[in-house]
Every structure is written in structure tokens, then in C-alpha cells.
Amino acid sequence: MTSDPEEQVRLQGFGEMTLRTAVATLMQLAPGERADAAIFRVRDDVRLAQSEIAELASHWGIEPAPNVRSPGLVPDQHWPDVVRGMVREAPLPSLMVAFLVGMLVARR
């Protein structure tokens, strides 16, 4: 099994890239497109098996994209969840500035 994430491969329809990038790109495709796509090693032009790709993805912690059929079927995110996600990803100085601006607005 090929487990070198920096090995050069060719993802059908996308071109040459590293193995990790190819697996991540493949996992972001819809399930139907994922089944049709193929990864080939550049050095010997051998196609990687779907089971090998799935094993590499799970080993590297790459999750497949969810199978969403329609935007109407996606549950609405509640504002507290949206704000909580923004706060988790924001750097500390930005949070401090936002807090101070909030305090100024609240005092008026």
C-alpha cells in the first residue's frame, strides 16, 4: 500500500498532485462522482483501489463530504451556533476588540 502523502499521483480530471491532496479532493466529491474518479501513481501508472483510497483517507483523518441532495434539506443553523463557530476560529485580539466595541455600544 502507498502511504507516502507526498508521492506524486494523477487524479483523473484534475491533473497531477500529491497523494494527500488527491485523496482530500476525491473525498470532497459527491459519492457518484467519487466512485467514477480514479487516482493513478505517476511513477508506474497503477490505479489505486477504492478500498486503498478509503483506508488512506481514514488513516489521515479525511472525512468524505456529506451526501446533501438539496439546499432545502440542510437544516438551518441557529445564530448561537454560528456565533460560537466564529468565536472559536477568531484570534484573541479580534475578540478583545469585539468585546470592547460591544461594551461601548451597550453603554449608549
Short mmCIF file of N, CA, C and O in Angstrom, two decimals:
data_model
loop_
_atom_site.label_atom_id
_atom_site.label_comp_id
_atom_site.label_asym_id
_atom_site.label_seq_id
_atom_site.Cartn_x
_atom_site.Cartn_y
_atom_site.Cartn_z
N MET A 1 0.84 -1.18 0.00
CA MET A 1 0.00 0.00 0.00
C MET A 1 0.88 1.25 0.00
O MET A 1 1.88 1.31 0.70
N THR A 2 0.51 2.25 -0.76
CA THR A 2 1.24 3.50 -0.81
C THR A 2 0.75 4.39 0.32
O THR A 2 -0.43 4.71 0.40
N SER A 3 1.65 4.76 1.21
CA SER A 3 1.22 5.61 2.31
C SER A 3 2.03 6.89 2.40
O SER A 3 1.90 7.62 3.36
N ASP A 4 2.88 7.17 1.42
CA ASP A 4 3.64 8.40 1.41
C ASP A 4 2.74 9.53 0.93
O ASP A 4 2.36 9.58 -0.24
N PRO A 5 2.37 10.46 1.81
CA PRO A 5 1.44 11.52 1.41
C PRO A 5 2.01 12.49 0.38
O PRO A 5 1.26 13.19 -0.28
N GLU A 6 3.32 12.51 0.20
CA GLU A 6 3.94 13.43 -0.75
C GLU A 6 4.21 12.80 -2.10
O GLU A 6 4.77 13.44 -2.99
N GLU A 7 3.82 11.54 -2.31
CA GLU A 7 4.02 10.88 -3.59
C GLU A 7 3.19 11.57 -4.67
O GLU A 7 2.05 11.97 -4.44
N GLN A 8 3.76 11.72 -5.85
CA GLN A 8 3.06 12.36 -6.96
C GLN A 8 2.09 11.37 -7.60
O GLN A 8 2.48 10.25 -7.94
N VAL A 9 0.84 11.79 -7.73
CA VAL A 9 -0.19 10.98 -8.36
C VAL A 9 -0.97 11.84 -9.34
O VAL A 9 -0.83 13.06 -9.35
N ARG A 10 -1.80 11.20 -10.16
CA ARG A 10 -2.66 11.92 -11.10
C ARG A 10 -4.10 11.58 -10.78
O ARG A 10 -4.50 10.42 -10.81
N LEU A 11 -4.87 12.59 -10.43
CA LEU A 11 -6.30 12.42 -10.17
C LEU A 11 -7.03 12.68 -11.48
O LEU A 11 -6.90 13.75 -12.06
N GLN A 12 -7.77 11.69 -11.92
CA GLN A 12 -8.47 11.76 -13.20
C GLN A 12 -9.35 13.01 -13.25
O GLN A 12 -10.20 13.23 -12.39
N GLY A 13 -9.12 13.84 -14.24
CA GLY A 13 -9.91 15.06 -14.42
C GLY A 13 -9.36 16.26 -13.67
O GLY A 13 -9.85 17.37 -13.84
N PHE A 14 -8.33 16.07 -12.82
CA PHE A 14 -7.79 17.17 -12.03
C PHE A 14 -6.31 17.40 -12.26
O PHE A 14 -5.79 18.45 -11.92
N GLY A 15 -5.59 16.41 -12.76
CA GLY A 15 -4.17 16.57 -13.01
C GLY A 15 -3.31 15.98 -11.92
O GLY A 15 -3.76 15.23 -11.06
N GLU A 16 -1.99 16.34 -11.96
CA GLU A 16 -1.03 15.81 -11.00
C GLU A 16 -1.02 16.61 -9.72
O GLU A 16 -1.17 17.83 -9.74
N MET A 17 -0.82 15.89 -8.61
CA MET A 17 -0.77 16.48 -7.27
C MET A 17 -0.20 15.45 -6.31
O MET A 17 0.08 14.33 -6.72
N THR A 18 -0.06 15.83 -5.05
CA THR A 18 0.41 14.86 -4.06
C THR A 18 -0.72 13.91 -3.71
O THR A 18 -1.90 14.20 -3.93
N LEU A 19 -0.35 12.77 -3.15
CA LEU A 19 -1.35 11.75 -2.81
C LEU A 19 -2.35 12.29 -1.79
O LEU A 19 -3.55 12.08 -1.92
N ARG A 20 -1.87 12.99 -0.77
CA ARG A 20 -2.78 13.52 0.26
C ARG A 20 -3.78 14.51 -0.35
O ARG A 20 -4.97 14.48 -0.05
N THR A 21 -3.32 15.37 -1.25
CA THR A 21 -4.20 16.34 -1.90
C THR A 21 -5.22 15.63 -2.78
O THR A 21 -6.39 16.01 -2.81
N ALA A 22 -4.77 14.60 -3.48
CA ALA A 22 -5.68 13.85 -4.35
C ALA A 22 -6.77 13.15 -3.54
O ALA A 22 -7.94 13.17 -3.90
N VAL A 23 -6.38 12.55 -2.41
CA VAL A 23 -7.37 11.86 -1.56
C VAL A 23 -8.34 12.88 -0.97
O VAL A 23 -9.56 12.66 -0.96
N ALA A 24 -7.83 14.03 -0.51
CA ALA A 24 -8.71 15.06 0.05
C ALA A 24 -9.66 15.60 -1.01
O ALA A 24 -10.84 15.82 -0.73
N THR A 25 -9.16 15.82 -2.22
CA THR A 25 -10.01 16.31 -3.31
C THR A 25 -11.06 15.29 -3.67
O THR A 25 -12.24 15.62 -3.85
N LEU A 26 -10.67 14.04 -3.74
CA LEU A 26 -11.59 12.96 -4.09
C LEU A 26 -12.70 12.84 -3.05
O LEU A 26 -13.86 12.63 -3.38
N MET A 27 -12.35 13.01 -1.78
CA MET A 27 -13.34 12.86 -0.70
C MET A 27 -14.34 14.02 -0.67
O MET A 27 -15.40 13.90 -0.08
N GLN A 28 -14.00 15.13 -1.32
CA GLN A 28 -14.93 16.26 -1.36
C GLN A 28 -15.94 16.15 -2.50
O GLN A 28 -16.89 16.93 -2.57
N LEU A 29 -15.74 15.18 -3.38
CA LEU A 29 -16.67 14.99 -4.49
C LEU A 29 -17.93 14.29 -4.00
O LEU A 29 -17.93 13.64 -2.95
N ALA A 30 -19.00 14.45 -4.76
CA ALA A 30 -20.25 13.74 -4.45
C ALA A 30 -20.00 12.24 -4.58
O ALA A 30 -19.13 11.81 -5.35
N PRO A 31 -20.74 11.42 -3.84
CA PRO A 31 -20.49 9.98 -3.87
C PRO A 31 -20.50 9.36 -5.26
O PRO A 31 -19.68 8.50 -5.57
N GLY A 32 -21.39 9.80 -6.15
CA GLY A 32 -21.42 9.26 -7.51
C GLY A 32 -20.17 9.62 -8.29
O GLY A 32 -19.60 8.79 -9.01
N GLU A 33 -19.72 10.87 -8.16
CA GLU A 33 -18.51 11.31 -8.84
C GLU A 33 -17.28 10.64 -8.23
O GLU A 33 -16.31 10.35 -8.93
N ARG A 34 -17.32 10.43 -6.91
CA ARG A 34 -16.20 9.79 -6.22
C ARG A 34 -15.98 8.37 -6.74
O ARG A 34 -14.85 7.92 -6.89
N ALA A 35 -17.07 7.66 -7.01
CA ALA A 35 -16.96 6.29 -7.49
C ALA A 35 -16.39 6.24 -8.90
O ALA A 35 -15.72 5.27 -9.27
N ASP A 36 -16.63 7.28 -9.70
CA ASP A 36 -16.15 7.31 -11.09
C ASP A 36 -14.72 7.82 -11.21
O ASP A 36 -14.05 7.55 -12.21
N ALA A 37 -14.24 8.58 -10.23
CA ALA A 37 -12.89 9.16 -10.29
C ALA A 37 -11.84 8.10 -9.97
O ALA A 37 -12.12 7.09 -9.33
N ALA A 38 -10.62 8.34 -10.44
CA ALA A 38 -9.54 7.40 -10.21
C ALA A 38 -8.25 8.15 -9.91
O ALA A 38 -8.02 9.24 -10.42
N ILE A 39 -7.41 7.53 -9.07
CA ILE A 39 -6.09 8.06 -8.75
C ILE A 39 -5.06 7.09 -9.32
O ILE A 39 -5.13 5.89 -9.05
N PHE A 40 -4.12 7.63 -10.09
CA PHE A 40 -3.05 6.83 -10.70
C PHE A 40 -1.71 7.29 -10.16
O PHE A 40 -1.47 8.50 -10.06
N ARG A 41 -0.84 6.35 -9.83
CA ARG A 41 0.53 6.70 -9.44
C ARG A 41 1.28 7.19 -10.67
O ARG A 41 1.16 6.61 -11.75
N VAL A 42 2.06 8.25 -10.52
CA VAL A 42 2.83 8.79 -11.64
C VAL A 42 3.98 7.87 -12.00
O VAL A 42 4.27 7.63 -13.17
N ARG A 43 4.63 7.29 -10.98
CA ARG A 43 5.85 6.52 -11.24
C ARG A 43 5.61 5.25 -12.04
O ARG A 43 6.42 4.86 -12.86
N ASP A 44 4.46 4.56 -11.85
CA ASP A 44 4.23 3.31 -12.57
C ASP A 44 2.85 3.23 -13.23
O ASP A 44 2.50 2.20 -13.78
N ASP A 45 2.07 4.31 -13.16
CA ASP A 45 0.75 4.41 -13.80
C ASP A 45 -0.22 3.31 -13.34
O ASP A 45 -1.03 2.83 -14.11
N VAL A 46 -0.13 2.95 -12.05
CA VAL A 46 -1.03 1.96 -11.47
C VAL A 46 -2.18 2.69 -10.79
O VAL A 46 -1.97 3.68 -10.08
N ARG A 47 -3.40 2.20 -11.00
CA ARG A 47 -4.59 2.80 -10.39
C ARG A 47 -4.74 2.31 -8.96
O ARG A 47 -4.62 1.11 -8.69
N LEU A 48 -4.99 3.23 -8.02
CA LEU A 48 -5.22 2.86 -6.63
C LEU A 48 -6.64 2.35 -6.48
O LEU A 48 -7.58 2.93 -7.05
N ALA A 49 -6.81 1.30 -5.72
CA ALA A 49 -8.13 0.73 -5.48
C ALA A 49 -8.95 1.65 -4.57
O ALA A 49 -8.40 2.38 -3.75
N GLN A 50 -10.27 1.61 -4.73
CA GLN A 50 -11.16 2.44 -3.90
C GLN A 50 -10.99 2.11 -2.42
O GLN A 50 -11.04 2.99 -1.57
N SER A 51 -10.77 0.83 -2.10
CA SER A 51 -10.59 0.44 -0.70
C SER A 51 -9.30 1.04 -0.14
O SER A 51 -9.25 1.44 1.03
N GLU A 52 -8.25 1.10 -0.97
CA GLU A 52 -6.99 1.69 -0.54
C GLU A 52 -7.15 3.20 -0.31
O GLU A 52 -6.63 3.74 0.66
N ILE A 53 -7.90 3.86 -1.17
CA ILE A 53 -8.15 5.30 -1.02
C ILE A 53 -8.94 5.56 0.26
O ILE A 53 -8.62 6.47 1.03
N ALA A 54 -9.97 4.76 0.50
CA ALA A 54 -10.78 4.92 1.72
C ALA A 54 -9.93 4.67 2.97
O ALA A 54 -10.08 5.37 3.98
N GLU A 55 -9.04 3.68 2.91
CA GLU A 55 -8.18 3.39 4.05
C GLU A 55 -7.20 4.54 4.32
O GLU A 55 -6.98 4.93 5.47
N LEU A 56 -6.62 5.10 3.25
CA LEU A 56 -5.72 6.25 3.41
C LEU A 56 -6.46 7.45 3.98
O LEU A 56 -5.95 8.15 4.85
N ALA A 57 -7.67 7.69 3.49
CA ALA A 57 -8.45 8.82 3.98
C ALA A 57 -8.75 8.67 5.47
O ALA A 57 -8.63 9.63 6.24
N SER A 58 -9.14 7.49 5.90
CA SER A 58 -9.43 7.30 7.32
C SER A 58 -8.15 7.38 8.15
O SER A 58 -8.17 7.89 9.26
N HIS A 59 -7.04 6.88 7.60
CA HIS A 59 -5.76 6.95 8.32
C HIS A 59 -5.31 8.39 8.51
O HIS A 59 -4.74 8.74 9.54
N TRP A 60 -5.54 9.24 7.51
CA TRP A 60 -5.14 10.65 7.58
C TRP A 60 -6.23 11.54 8.16
O TRP A 60 -6.06 12.76 8.25
N GLY A 61 -7.37 10.98 8.53
CA GLY A 61 -8.44 11.77 9.14
C GLY A 61 -9.21 12.63 8.15
O GLY A 61 -9.74 13.68 8.53
N ILE A 62 -9.29 12.22 6.91
CA ILE A 62 -10.02 12.98 5.89
C ILE A 62 -11.42 12.38 5.77
O ILE A 62 -11.58 11.22 5.41
N GLU A 63 -12.41 13.16 6.10
CA GLU A 63 -13.79 12.70 6.06
C GLU A 63 -14.40 12.96 4.69
O GLU A 63 -14.14 13.99 4.08
N PRO A 64 -15.23 12.04 4.19
CA PRO A 64 -15.92 12.30 2.92
C PRO A 64 -16.97 13.39 3.10
O PRO A 64 -17.50 13.60 4.19
N ALA A 65 -17.24 14.10 2.02
CA ALA A 65 -18.26 15.15 2.06
C ALA A 65 -19.62 14.51 2.30
O ALA A 65 -19.89 13.41 1.82
N PRO A 66 -20.48 15.18 3.06
CA PRO A 66 -21.81 14.62 3.29
C PRO A 66 -22.61 14.55 2.00
O PRO A 66 -22.40 15.36 1.09
N ASN A 67 -23.51 13.62 1.95
CA ASN A 67 -24.35 13.44 0.77
C ASN A 67 -25.58 14.35 0.90
O ASN A 67 -26.59 13.95 1.43
N VAL A 68 -25.44 15.59 0.45
CA VAL A 68 -26.52 16.56 0.53
C VAL A 68 -27.17 16.64 -0.85
O VAL A 68 -26.52 16.94 -1.84
N ARG A 69 -28.48 16.38 -0.90
CA ARG A 69 -29.17 16.36 -2.19
C ARG A 69 -29.73 17.71 -2.58
O ARG A 69 -29.82 18.04 -3.73
N SER A 70 -30.13 18.50 -1.61
CA SER A 70 -30.76 19.77 -1.93
C SER A 70 -30.50 20.76 -0.80
O SER A 70 -30.53 20.37 0.37
N PRO A 71 -30.28 22.04 -1.12
CA PRO A 71 -30.10 23.02 -0.04
C PRO A 71 -31.31 23.11 0.88
O PRO A 71 -31.18 23.46 2.04
N GLY A 72 -32.49 22.79 0.38
CA GLY A 72 -33.68 22.82 1.22
C GLY A 72 -33.69 21.73 2.29
O GLY A 72 -34.40 21.84 3.28
N LEU A 73 -32.90 20.69 2.10
CA LEU A 73 -32.85 19.60 3.06
C LEU A 73 -31.82 19.82 4.16
O LEU A 73 -31.80 19.09 5.14
N VAL A 74 -30.95 20.82 3.99
CA VAL A 74 -29.94 21.11 5.00
C VAL A 74 -30.61 21.86 6.14
O VAL A 74 -31.29 22.86 5.92
N PRO A 75 -30.44 21.40 7.38
CA PRO A 75 -31.07 22.11 8.50
C PRO A 75 -30.48 23.50 8.67
O PRO A 75 -29.29 23.72 8.44
N ASP A 76 -31.33 24.45 9.05
CA ASP A 76 -30.88 25.81 9.29
C ASP A 76 -29.98 25.84 10.52
O ASP A 76 -30.27 25.20 11.52
N GLN A 77 -28.90 26.62 10.42
CA GLN A 77 -28.04 26.80 11.57
C GLN A 77 -28.62 27.89 12.45
O GLN A 77 -29.08 28.91 11.95
N HIS A 78 -28.61 27.67 13.73
CA HIS A 78 -29.10 28.67 14.66
C HIS A 78 -28.00 29.70 14.90
O HIS A 78 -26.81 29.38 14.86
N TRP A 79 -28.39 30.94 15.16
CA TRP A 79 -27.41 32.01 15.34
C TRP A 79 -26.41 31.71 16.45
O TRP A 79 -25.23 32.00 16.29
N PRO A 80 -26.81 31.14 17.60
CA PRO A 80 -25.79 30.84 18.62
C PRO A 80 -24.70 29.90 18.10
O PRO A 80 -23.53 30.05 18.43
N ASP A 81 -25.08 28.93 17.26
CA ASP A 81 -24.09 28.01 16.69
C ASP A 81 -23.16 28.74 15.73
O ASP A 81 -21.95 28.48 15.69
N VAL A 82 -23.71 29.67 14.95
CA VAL A 82 -22.90 30.44 14.00
C VAL A 82 -21.90 31.31 14.77
O VAL A 82 -20.71 31.33 14.46
N VAL A 83 -22.38 32.02 15.79
CA VAL A 83 -21.51 32.90 16.57
C VAL A 83 -20.46 32.08 17.31
O VAL A 83 -19.28 32.45 17.35
N ARG A 84 -20.86 30.96 17.88
CA ARG A 84 -19.91 30.10 18.60
C ARG A 84 -18.80 29.63 17.66
O ARG A 84 -17.63 29.62 18.03
N GLY A 85 -19.14 29.27 16.42
CA GLY A 85 -18.14 28.85 15.46
C GLY A 85 -17.20 29.98 15.08
O GLY A 85 -15.99 29.79 14.91
N MET A 86 -17.75 31.19 14.96
CA MET A 86 -16.92 32.35 14.62
C MET A 86 -15.95 32.67 15.75
O MET A 86 -14.79 33.00 15.52
N VAL A 87 -16.43 32.56 16.99
CA VAL A 87 -15.58 32.88 18.15
C VAL A 87 -14.47 31.85 18.29
O VAL A 87 -13.34 32.19 18.62
N ARG A 88 -14.77 30.59 18.01
CA ARG A 88 -13.75 29.54 18.12
C ARG A 88 -12.61 29.77 17.15
O ARG A 88 -11.47 29.45 17.45
N GLU A 89 -12.90 30.32 15.98
CA GLU A 89 -11.88 30.48 14.95
C GLU A 89 -11.22 31.86 14.96
O GLU A 89 -10.24 32.07 14.25
N ALA A 90 -11.72 32.79 15.75
CA ALA A 90 -11.20 34.16 15.74
C ALA A 90 -9.94 34.26 16.60
O ALA A 90 -9.84 33.63 17.65
N PRO A 91 -8.97 35.08 16.19
CA PRO A 91 -7.78 35.30 17.02
C PRO A 91 -8.14 36.17 18.22
O PRO A 91 -9.10 36.95 18.20
N LEU A 92 -7.38 36.04 19.29
CA LEU A 92 -7.68 36.73 20.55
C LEU A 92 -7.76 38.25 20.41
O LEU A 92 -8.70 38.85 20.96
N PRO A 93 -6.86 38.94 19.71
CA PRO A 93 -7.01 40.40 19.60
C PRO A 93 -8.34 40.82 18.97
O PRO A 93 -8.94 41.81 19.38
N SER A 94 -8.80 40.07 18.00
CA SER A 94 -10.08 40.39 17.38
C SER A 94 -11.22 40.23 18.38
O SER A 94 -12.16 41.02 18.39
N LEU A 95 -11.14 39.21 19.21
CA LEU A 95 -12.17 39.01 20.23
C LEU A 95 -12.17 40.15 21.24
O LEU A 95 -13.23 40.60 21.69
N MET A 96 -10.97 40.61 21.61
CA MET A 96 -10.88 41.71 22.58
C MET A 96 -11.48 42.98 21.99
O MET A 96 -12.22 43.71 22.67
N VAL A 97 -11.17 43.29 20.74
CA VAL A 97 -11.72 44.47 20.09
C VAL A 97 -13.24 44.36 19.98
O VAL A 97 -13.97 45.32 20.26
N ALA A 98 -13.74 43.19 19.61
CA ALA A 98 -15.19 43.00 19.50
C ALA A 98 -15.85 43.18 20.86
O ALA A 98 -16.94 43.77 20.96
N PHE A 99 -15.23 42.69 21.93
CA PHE A 99 -15.79 42.86 23.27
C PHE A 99 -15.84 44.33 23.66
O PHE A 99 -16.86 44.82 24.17
N LEU A 100 -14.77 45.08 23.39
CA LEU A 100 -14.74 46.50 23.74
C LEU A 100 -15.76 47.30 22.93
O LEU A 100 -16.42 48.20 23.46
N VAL A 101 -15.89 47.00 21.66
CA VAL A 101 -16.90 47.67 20.84
C VAL A 101 -18.29 47.35 21.36
O VAL A 101 -19.17 48.22 21.45
N GLY A 102 -18.51 46.10 21.74
CA GLY A 102 -19.79 45.71 22.31
C GLY A 102 -20.10 46.46 23.60
O GLY A 102 -21.24 46.86 23.85
N MET A 103 -19.09 46.65 24.41
CA MET A 103 -19.28 47.41 25.66
C MET A 103 -19.64 48.86 25.37
O MET A 103 -20.49 49.45 26.04
N LEU A 104 -18.96 49.47 24.38
CA LEU A 104 -19.27 50.86 24.03
C LEU A 104 -20.69 50.99 23.49
O LEU A 104 -21.41 51.94 23.84
N VAL A 105 -21.11 50.07 22.67
CA VAL A 105 -22.45 50.12 22.11
C VAL A 105 -23.48 49.89 23.20
O VAL A 105 -24.53 50.56 23.23
N ALA A 106 -23.22 49.01 24.12
CA ALA A 106 -24.18 48.70 25.19
C ALA A 106 -24.33 49.87 26.16
O ALA A 106 -25.40 50.07 26.73
N ARG A 107 -23.30 50.68 26.34
CA ARG A 107 -23.36 51.80 27.28
C ARG A 107 -24.14 52.99 26.71
O ARG A 107 -24.54 53.86 27.43
N ARG A 108 -24.31 53.05 25.41
CA ARG A 108 -25.00 54.19 24.79
C ARG A 108 -26.45 54.06 24.93
O ARG A 108 -27.33 53.64 24.99
#
